[in-house]
Short mmCIF file of C-alpha atoms in Angstrom, two decimals:
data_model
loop_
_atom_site.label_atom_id
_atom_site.label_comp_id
_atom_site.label_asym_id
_atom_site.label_seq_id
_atom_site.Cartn_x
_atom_site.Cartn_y
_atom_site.Cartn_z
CA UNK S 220 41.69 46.16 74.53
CA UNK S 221 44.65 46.48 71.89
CA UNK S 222 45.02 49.81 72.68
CA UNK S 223 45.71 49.02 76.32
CA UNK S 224 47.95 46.31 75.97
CA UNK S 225 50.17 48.43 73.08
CA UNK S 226 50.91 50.86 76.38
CA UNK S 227 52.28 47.88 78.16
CA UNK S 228 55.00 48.22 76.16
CA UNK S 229 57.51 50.77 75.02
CA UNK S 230 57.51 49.40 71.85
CA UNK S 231 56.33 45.79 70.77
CA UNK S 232 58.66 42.86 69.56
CA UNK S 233 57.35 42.79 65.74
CA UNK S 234 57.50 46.19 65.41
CA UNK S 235 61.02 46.63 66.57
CA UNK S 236 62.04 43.45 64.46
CA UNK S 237 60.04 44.92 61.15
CA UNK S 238 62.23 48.60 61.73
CA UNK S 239 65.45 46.90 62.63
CA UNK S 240 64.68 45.00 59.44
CA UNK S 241 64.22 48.00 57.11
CA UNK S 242 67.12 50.02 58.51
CA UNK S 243 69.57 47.55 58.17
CA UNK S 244 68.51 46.72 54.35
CA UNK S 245 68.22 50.65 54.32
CA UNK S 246 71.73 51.13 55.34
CA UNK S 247 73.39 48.11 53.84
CA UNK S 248 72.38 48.80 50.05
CA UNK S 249 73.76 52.75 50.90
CA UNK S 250 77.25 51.19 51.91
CA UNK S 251 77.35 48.54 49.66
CA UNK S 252 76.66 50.98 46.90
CA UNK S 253 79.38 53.38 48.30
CA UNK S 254 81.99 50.50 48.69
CA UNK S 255 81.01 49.70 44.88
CA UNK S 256 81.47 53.29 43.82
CA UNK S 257 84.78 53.70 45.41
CA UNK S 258 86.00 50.79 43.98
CA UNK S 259 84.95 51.36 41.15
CA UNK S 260 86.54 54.65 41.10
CA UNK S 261 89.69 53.52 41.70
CA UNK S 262 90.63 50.24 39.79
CA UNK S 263 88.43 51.47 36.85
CA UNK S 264 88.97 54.06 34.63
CA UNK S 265 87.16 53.40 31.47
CA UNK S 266 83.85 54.25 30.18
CA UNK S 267 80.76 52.06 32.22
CA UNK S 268 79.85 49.27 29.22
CA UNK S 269 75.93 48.23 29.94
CA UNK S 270 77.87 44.70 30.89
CA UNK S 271 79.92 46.90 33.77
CA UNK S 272 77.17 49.06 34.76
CA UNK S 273 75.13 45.31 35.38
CA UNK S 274 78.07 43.35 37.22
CA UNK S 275 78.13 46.82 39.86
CA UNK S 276 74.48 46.05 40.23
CA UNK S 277 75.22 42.51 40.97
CA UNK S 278 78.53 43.25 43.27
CA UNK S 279 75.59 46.00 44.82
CA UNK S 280 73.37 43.02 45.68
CA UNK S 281 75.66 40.90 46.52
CA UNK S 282 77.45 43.01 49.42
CA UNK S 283 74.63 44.31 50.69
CA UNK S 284 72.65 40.85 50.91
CA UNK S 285 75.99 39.68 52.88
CA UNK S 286 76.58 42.82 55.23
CA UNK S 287 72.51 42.56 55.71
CA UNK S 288 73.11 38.79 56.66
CA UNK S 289 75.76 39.60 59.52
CA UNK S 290 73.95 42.12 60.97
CA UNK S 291 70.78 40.69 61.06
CA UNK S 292 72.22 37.41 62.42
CA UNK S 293 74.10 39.33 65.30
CA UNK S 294 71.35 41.13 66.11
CA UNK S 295 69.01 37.91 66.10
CA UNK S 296 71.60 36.37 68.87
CA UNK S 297 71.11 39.41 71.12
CA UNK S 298 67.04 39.00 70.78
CA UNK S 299 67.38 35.40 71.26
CA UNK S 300 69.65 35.39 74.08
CA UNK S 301 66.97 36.35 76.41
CA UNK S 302 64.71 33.34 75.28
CA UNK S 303 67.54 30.79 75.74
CA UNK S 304 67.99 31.93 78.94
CA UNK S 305 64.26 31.85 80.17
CA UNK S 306 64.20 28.51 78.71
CA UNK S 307 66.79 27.38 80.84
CA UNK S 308 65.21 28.83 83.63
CA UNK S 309 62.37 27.17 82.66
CA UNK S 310 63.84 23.90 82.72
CA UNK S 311 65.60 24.43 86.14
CA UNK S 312 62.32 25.48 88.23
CA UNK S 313 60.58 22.22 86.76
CA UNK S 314 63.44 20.02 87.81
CA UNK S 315 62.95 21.25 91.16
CA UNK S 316 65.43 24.39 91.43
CA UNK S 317 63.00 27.15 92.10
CA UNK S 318 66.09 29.44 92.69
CA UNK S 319 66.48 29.60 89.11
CA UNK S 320 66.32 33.34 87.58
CA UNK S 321 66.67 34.69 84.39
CA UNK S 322 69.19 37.64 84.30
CA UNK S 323 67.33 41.05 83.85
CA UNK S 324 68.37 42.99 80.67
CA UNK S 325 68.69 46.93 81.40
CA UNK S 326 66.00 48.59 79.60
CA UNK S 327 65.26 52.73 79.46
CA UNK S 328 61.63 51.79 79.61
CA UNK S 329 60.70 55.85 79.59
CA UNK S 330 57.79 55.41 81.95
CA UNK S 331 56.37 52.15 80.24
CA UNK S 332 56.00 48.57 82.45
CA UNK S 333 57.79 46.52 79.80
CA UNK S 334 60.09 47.74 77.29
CA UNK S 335 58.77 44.71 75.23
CA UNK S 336 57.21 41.12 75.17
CA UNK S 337 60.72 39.57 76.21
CA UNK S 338 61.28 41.96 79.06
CA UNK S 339 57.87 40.82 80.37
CA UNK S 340 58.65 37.35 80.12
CA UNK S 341 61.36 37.91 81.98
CA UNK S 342 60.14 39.58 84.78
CA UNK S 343 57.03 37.09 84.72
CA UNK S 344 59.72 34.00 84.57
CA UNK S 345 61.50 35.54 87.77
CA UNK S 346 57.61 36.40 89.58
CA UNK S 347 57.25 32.43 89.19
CA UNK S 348 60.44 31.12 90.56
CA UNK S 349 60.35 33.74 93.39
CA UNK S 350 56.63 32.54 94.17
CA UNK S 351 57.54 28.54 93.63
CA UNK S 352 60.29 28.60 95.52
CA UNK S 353 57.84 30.44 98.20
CA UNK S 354 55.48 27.72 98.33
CA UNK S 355 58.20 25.11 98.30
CA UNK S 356 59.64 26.74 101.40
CA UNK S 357 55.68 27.02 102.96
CA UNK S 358 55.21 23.38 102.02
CA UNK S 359 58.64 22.22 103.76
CA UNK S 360 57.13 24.13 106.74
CA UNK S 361 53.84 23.08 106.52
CA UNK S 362 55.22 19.39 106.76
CA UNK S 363 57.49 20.18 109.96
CA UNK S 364 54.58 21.06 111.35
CA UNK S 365 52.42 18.57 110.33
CA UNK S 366 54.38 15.84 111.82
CA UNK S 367 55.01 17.93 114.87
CA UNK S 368 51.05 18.51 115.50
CA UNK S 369 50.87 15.04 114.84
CA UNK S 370 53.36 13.56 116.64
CA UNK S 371 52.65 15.54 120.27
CA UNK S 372 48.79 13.92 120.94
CA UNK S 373 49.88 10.50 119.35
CA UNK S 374 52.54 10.69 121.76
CA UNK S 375 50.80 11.62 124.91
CA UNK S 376 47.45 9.07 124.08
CA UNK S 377 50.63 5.98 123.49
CA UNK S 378 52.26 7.30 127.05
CA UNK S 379 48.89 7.49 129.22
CA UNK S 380 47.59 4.43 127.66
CA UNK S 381 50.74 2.14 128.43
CA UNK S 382 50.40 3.78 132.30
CA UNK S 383 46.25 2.43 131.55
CA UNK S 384 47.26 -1.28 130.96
CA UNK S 385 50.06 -1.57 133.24
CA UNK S 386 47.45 -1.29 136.33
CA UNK S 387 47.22 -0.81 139.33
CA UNK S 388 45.76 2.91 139.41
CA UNK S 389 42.87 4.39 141.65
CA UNK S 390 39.75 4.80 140.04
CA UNK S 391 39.97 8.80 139.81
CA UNK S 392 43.35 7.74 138.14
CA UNK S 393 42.31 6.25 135.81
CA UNK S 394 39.65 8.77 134.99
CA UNK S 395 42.06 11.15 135.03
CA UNK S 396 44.12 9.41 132.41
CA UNK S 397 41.72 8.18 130.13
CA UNK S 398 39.95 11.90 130.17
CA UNK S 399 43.74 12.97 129.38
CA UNK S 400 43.49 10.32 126.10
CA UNK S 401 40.19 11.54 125.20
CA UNK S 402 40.96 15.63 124.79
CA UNK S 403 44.17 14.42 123.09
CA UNK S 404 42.15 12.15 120.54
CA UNK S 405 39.86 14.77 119.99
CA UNK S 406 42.60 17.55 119.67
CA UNK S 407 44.13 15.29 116.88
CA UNK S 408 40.91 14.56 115.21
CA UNK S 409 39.63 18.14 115.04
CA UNK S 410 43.48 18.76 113.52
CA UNK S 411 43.26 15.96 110.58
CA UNK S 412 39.78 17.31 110.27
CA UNK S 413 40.95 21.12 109.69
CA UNK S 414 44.20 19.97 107.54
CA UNK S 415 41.34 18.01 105.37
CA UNK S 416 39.32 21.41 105.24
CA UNK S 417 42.26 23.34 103.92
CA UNK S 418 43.24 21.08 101.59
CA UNK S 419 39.92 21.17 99.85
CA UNK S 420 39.68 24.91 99.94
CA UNK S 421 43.05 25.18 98.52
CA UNK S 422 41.64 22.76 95.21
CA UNK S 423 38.21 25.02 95.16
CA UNK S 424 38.42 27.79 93.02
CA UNK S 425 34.76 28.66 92.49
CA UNK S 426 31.70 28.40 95.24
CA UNK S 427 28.53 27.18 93.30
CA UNK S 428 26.87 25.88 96.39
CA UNK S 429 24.90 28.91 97.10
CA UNK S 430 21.39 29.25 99.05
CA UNK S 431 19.45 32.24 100.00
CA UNK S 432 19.89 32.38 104.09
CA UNK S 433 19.64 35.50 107.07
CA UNK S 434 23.16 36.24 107.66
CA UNK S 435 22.44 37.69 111.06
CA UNK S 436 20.58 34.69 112.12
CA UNK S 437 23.79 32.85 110.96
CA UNK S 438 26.00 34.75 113.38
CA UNK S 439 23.11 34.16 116.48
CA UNK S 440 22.84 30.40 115.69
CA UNK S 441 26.54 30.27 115.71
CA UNK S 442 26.69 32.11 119.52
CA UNK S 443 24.00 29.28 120.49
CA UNK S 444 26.46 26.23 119.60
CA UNK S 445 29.13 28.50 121.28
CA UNK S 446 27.12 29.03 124.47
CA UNK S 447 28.79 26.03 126.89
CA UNK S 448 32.45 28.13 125.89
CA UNK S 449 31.09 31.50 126.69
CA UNK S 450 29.12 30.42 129.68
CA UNK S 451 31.54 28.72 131.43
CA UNK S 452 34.12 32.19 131.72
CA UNK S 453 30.82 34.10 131.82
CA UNK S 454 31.78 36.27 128.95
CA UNK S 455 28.40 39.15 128.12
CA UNK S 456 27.82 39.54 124.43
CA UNK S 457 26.75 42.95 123.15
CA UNK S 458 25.09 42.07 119.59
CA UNK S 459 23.59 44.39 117.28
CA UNK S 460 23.03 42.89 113.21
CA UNK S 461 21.11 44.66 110.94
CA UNK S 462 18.66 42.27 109.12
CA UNK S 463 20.65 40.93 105.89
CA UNK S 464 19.41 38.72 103.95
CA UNK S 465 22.13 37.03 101.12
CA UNK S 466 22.75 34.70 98.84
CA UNK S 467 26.10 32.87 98.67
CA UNK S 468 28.11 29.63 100.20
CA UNK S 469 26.05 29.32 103.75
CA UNK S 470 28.15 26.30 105.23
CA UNK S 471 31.20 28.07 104.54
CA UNK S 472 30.65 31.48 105.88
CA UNK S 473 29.21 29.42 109.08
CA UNK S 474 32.80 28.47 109.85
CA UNK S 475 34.13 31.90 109.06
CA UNK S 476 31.83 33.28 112.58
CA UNK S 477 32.23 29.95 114.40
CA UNK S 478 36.38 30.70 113.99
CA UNK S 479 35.97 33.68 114.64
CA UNK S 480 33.72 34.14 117.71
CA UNK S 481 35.36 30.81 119.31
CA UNK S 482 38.62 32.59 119.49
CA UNK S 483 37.45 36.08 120.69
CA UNK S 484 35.92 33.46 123.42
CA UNK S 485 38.87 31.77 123.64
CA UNK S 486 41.69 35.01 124.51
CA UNK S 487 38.49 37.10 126.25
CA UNK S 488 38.93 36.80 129.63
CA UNK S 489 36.71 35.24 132.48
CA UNK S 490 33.63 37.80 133.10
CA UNK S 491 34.88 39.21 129.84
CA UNK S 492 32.97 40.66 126.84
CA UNK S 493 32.45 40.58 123.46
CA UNK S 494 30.96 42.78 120.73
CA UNK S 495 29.41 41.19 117.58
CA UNK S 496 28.28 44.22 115.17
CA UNK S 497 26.43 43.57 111.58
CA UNK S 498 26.34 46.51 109.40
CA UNK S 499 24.69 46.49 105.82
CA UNK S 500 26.73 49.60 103.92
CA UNK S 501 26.06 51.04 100.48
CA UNK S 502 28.76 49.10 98.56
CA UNK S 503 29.38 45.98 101.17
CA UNK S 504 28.74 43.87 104.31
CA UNK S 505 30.83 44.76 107.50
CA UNK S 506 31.11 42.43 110.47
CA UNK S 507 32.83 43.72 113.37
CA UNK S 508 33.74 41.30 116.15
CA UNK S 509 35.39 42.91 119.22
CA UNK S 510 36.98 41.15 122.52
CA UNK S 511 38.43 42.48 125.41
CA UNK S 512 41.41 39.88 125.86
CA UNK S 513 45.17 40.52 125.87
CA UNK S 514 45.54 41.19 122.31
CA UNK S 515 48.19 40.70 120.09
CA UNK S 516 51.56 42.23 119.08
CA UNK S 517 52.31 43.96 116.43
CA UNK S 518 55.06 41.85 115.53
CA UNK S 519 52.52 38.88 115.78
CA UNK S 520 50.32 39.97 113.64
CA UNK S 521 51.35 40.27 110.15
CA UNK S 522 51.84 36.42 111.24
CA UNK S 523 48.29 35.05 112.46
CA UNK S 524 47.24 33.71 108.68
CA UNK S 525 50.06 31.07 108.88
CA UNK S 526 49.05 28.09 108.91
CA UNK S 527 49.92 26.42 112.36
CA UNK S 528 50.98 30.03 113.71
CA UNK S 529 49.73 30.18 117.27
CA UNK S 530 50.64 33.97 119.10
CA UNK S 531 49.91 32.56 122.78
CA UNK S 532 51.92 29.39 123.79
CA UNK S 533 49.37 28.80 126.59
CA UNK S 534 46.63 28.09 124.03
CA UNK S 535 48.26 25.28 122.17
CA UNK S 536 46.26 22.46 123.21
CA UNK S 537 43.09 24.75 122.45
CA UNK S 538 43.49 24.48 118.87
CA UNK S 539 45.76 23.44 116.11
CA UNK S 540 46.95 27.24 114.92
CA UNK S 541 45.00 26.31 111.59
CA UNK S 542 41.23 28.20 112.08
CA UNK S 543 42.51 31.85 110.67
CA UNK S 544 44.10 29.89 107.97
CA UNK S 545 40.79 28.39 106.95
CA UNK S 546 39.00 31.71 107.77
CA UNK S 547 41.66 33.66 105.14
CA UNK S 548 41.32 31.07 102.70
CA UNK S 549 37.14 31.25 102.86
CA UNK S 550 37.25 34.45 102.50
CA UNK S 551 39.22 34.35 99.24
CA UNK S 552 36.68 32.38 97.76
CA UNK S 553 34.04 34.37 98.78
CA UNK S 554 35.73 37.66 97.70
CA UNK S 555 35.52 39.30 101.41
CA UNK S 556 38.58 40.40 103.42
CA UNK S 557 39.48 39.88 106.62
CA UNK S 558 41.19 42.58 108.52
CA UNK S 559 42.41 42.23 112.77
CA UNK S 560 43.12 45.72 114.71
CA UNK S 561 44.72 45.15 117.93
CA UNK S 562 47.06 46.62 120.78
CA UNK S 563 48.70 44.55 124.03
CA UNK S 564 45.89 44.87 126.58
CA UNK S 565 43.25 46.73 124.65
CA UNK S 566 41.81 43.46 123.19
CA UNK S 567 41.38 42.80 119.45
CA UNK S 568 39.24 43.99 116.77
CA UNK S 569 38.74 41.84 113.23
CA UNK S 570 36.46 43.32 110.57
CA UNK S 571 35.05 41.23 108.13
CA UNK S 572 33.84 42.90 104.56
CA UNK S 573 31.59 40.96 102.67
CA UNK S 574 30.68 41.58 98.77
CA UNK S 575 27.46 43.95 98.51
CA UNK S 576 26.66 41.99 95.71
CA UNK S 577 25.39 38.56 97.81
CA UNK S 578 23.04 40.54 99.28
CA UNK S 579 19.45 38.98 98.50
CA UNK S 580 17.32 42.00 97.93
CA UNK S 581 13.74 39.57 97.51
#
């Protein structure tokens, strides 16, 4: 482990400081005895007394300890330089300015990450206000959109239910309106339900809820409480799961399919299809769920993890742009990825990899 760390660096802090140390005593005492010598050489002629030979010694000492001091104190402000500087950087990002930066010093780092422990802590100073002031900038966002999500079915339930009281509507009127206020209620709670979700799965770090459970089984149950969806555009599944058997977070993954399969419902087609595929490999868990809707753009894609991101405008009141989000974010936690192939008109492919090691082998 020490080993590996010492080829982090070119050369490590203490070291440098111990040989920068010894060279400049080294070379101090050499001219401080020369400058004695010289001097000596030319204001004294007489024979060197013991008392002389003792007060050169002394002058010796005594030049080198103060040419030692000067260098070593100039070269201490260059080292130190860098730390000031990080430490006001510091101090910036946690008053808020998270386009603080340290200034980079120019190293010849020969092929080595760091040239030493302050050039890391620079670089790692920099990593944290470039990924703070990130997350500020997703959090400003995420609160746009918040209140925007929020404030379109809050709007329309206020605008149908003032047309409700004021009267004087047909009966299939007012059916019409108050099924209009229900679907909008139930858009916003399934969105202050899924902003709930995320919150607590960006706070969880570890899963320790975990239960032995047939993951194919999972994926079939989840197609059953999908069936009314599927049935209604008469979209023909094409399943094939090998029998897996795991142990790991079971309500969890169940939202990972029901995301999943719900949207390749929701962009398939009418008389569409779908293909659900389960494989068990040597080193992991593939599950391949194909659709044959629209697709998606490449330009749209490197987007669909965003968190209110929606590709197709005409699915807006279908959902709240957040189920990928909450599918990426599972997936963290569980140590799978989560990967989407997919071309305008030739439908879209996402591939799910799973850990081999929550496979339940008893």
């Amino acid at each position: 482990m020490t080993s590996q760390k010492s080829k982090i660096y070119r050369k490590k802090l203490n070291q440098y400081l111990a040989q920068s140390v010894i060279m400049t005593i080294f070379i101090c005492c050499i001219l401080a005895m020369v400058l004695v010598g010289v001097c000596v050489t030319i204001f004294f002629h007489q024979a060197l007394s013991p008392l002389m030979i003792g007060v050169m010694c002394l002058s010796i000492c005594i030049v080198a300890i103060c040419m030692t001091g000067l260098v070593l104190l100039y070269q201490s402000q260059k080292m130190t330089l860098p730390i000031t500087k990080a430490s006001e950087a510091v101090i910036a990002i946690s008053k808020g300015n998270f386009k603080a930066r340290v200034p980079e010093m120019k190293f010849k780092r020969k092929g080595y990450p760091f040239e030493n422990e302050l050039d890391e802590l620079i670089e790692n100073v920099n990593k944290m206000g470039l990924e703070l002031e990130g997350m500020d900038y997703m959090r400003k966002d995420f609160m746009s959109n918040v209140s925007h999500e929020v404030k379109t079915p809050v709007a329309a339930i206020t605008g149908f239910s003032e047309i409700l009281l004021e009267g004087d509507l047909s009966q299939e009127e007012q059916s019409d309106y108050l099924n209009f206020v229900h679907n909008e209620s139930v858009r916003l709670s399934n969105l202050c339900e899924n902003m709930l979700r995320l919150s607590r799965l960006d706070y969880q770090e570890i899963v320790v809820d975990k239960e032995v459970f047939r993951l194919d089984e999972q994926i079939r149950k989840c197609l059953i409480v999908l069936s009314e969806k599927w049935q209604e555009k008469n979209i023909e599944f094409e399943v094939n799961l090998d029998d897996v058997t795991v142990k790991t977070e079971k309500n969890l993954l169940r939202q990972v399919w029901m995301n999943l399969i719900d949207n390749a419902i929701k962009y398939s087609p009418s008389n569409g299809n779908v293909k659900i595929d389960l494989n068990l490999k040597a080193d992991r868990i593939i599950v391949c769920i194909e659709d044959s809707g629209i697709g998606i753009s490449s330009d749209k894609q490197g987007r669909i993890f965003e968190r209110f991101y929606q590709c197709e405008e005409s699915h807006k009141k279908q959902g709240s742009g957040l189920g990928l989000s909450i599918v990426k974010r599972i997936l963290e936690l569980l140590e799978g990825e989560i990967v989407y192939e997919s071309e305008m008109g030739q439908g879209t492919k996402v591939v799910v990899q799973l850990s081999r090691s929550i496979v339940n082998s008893f």
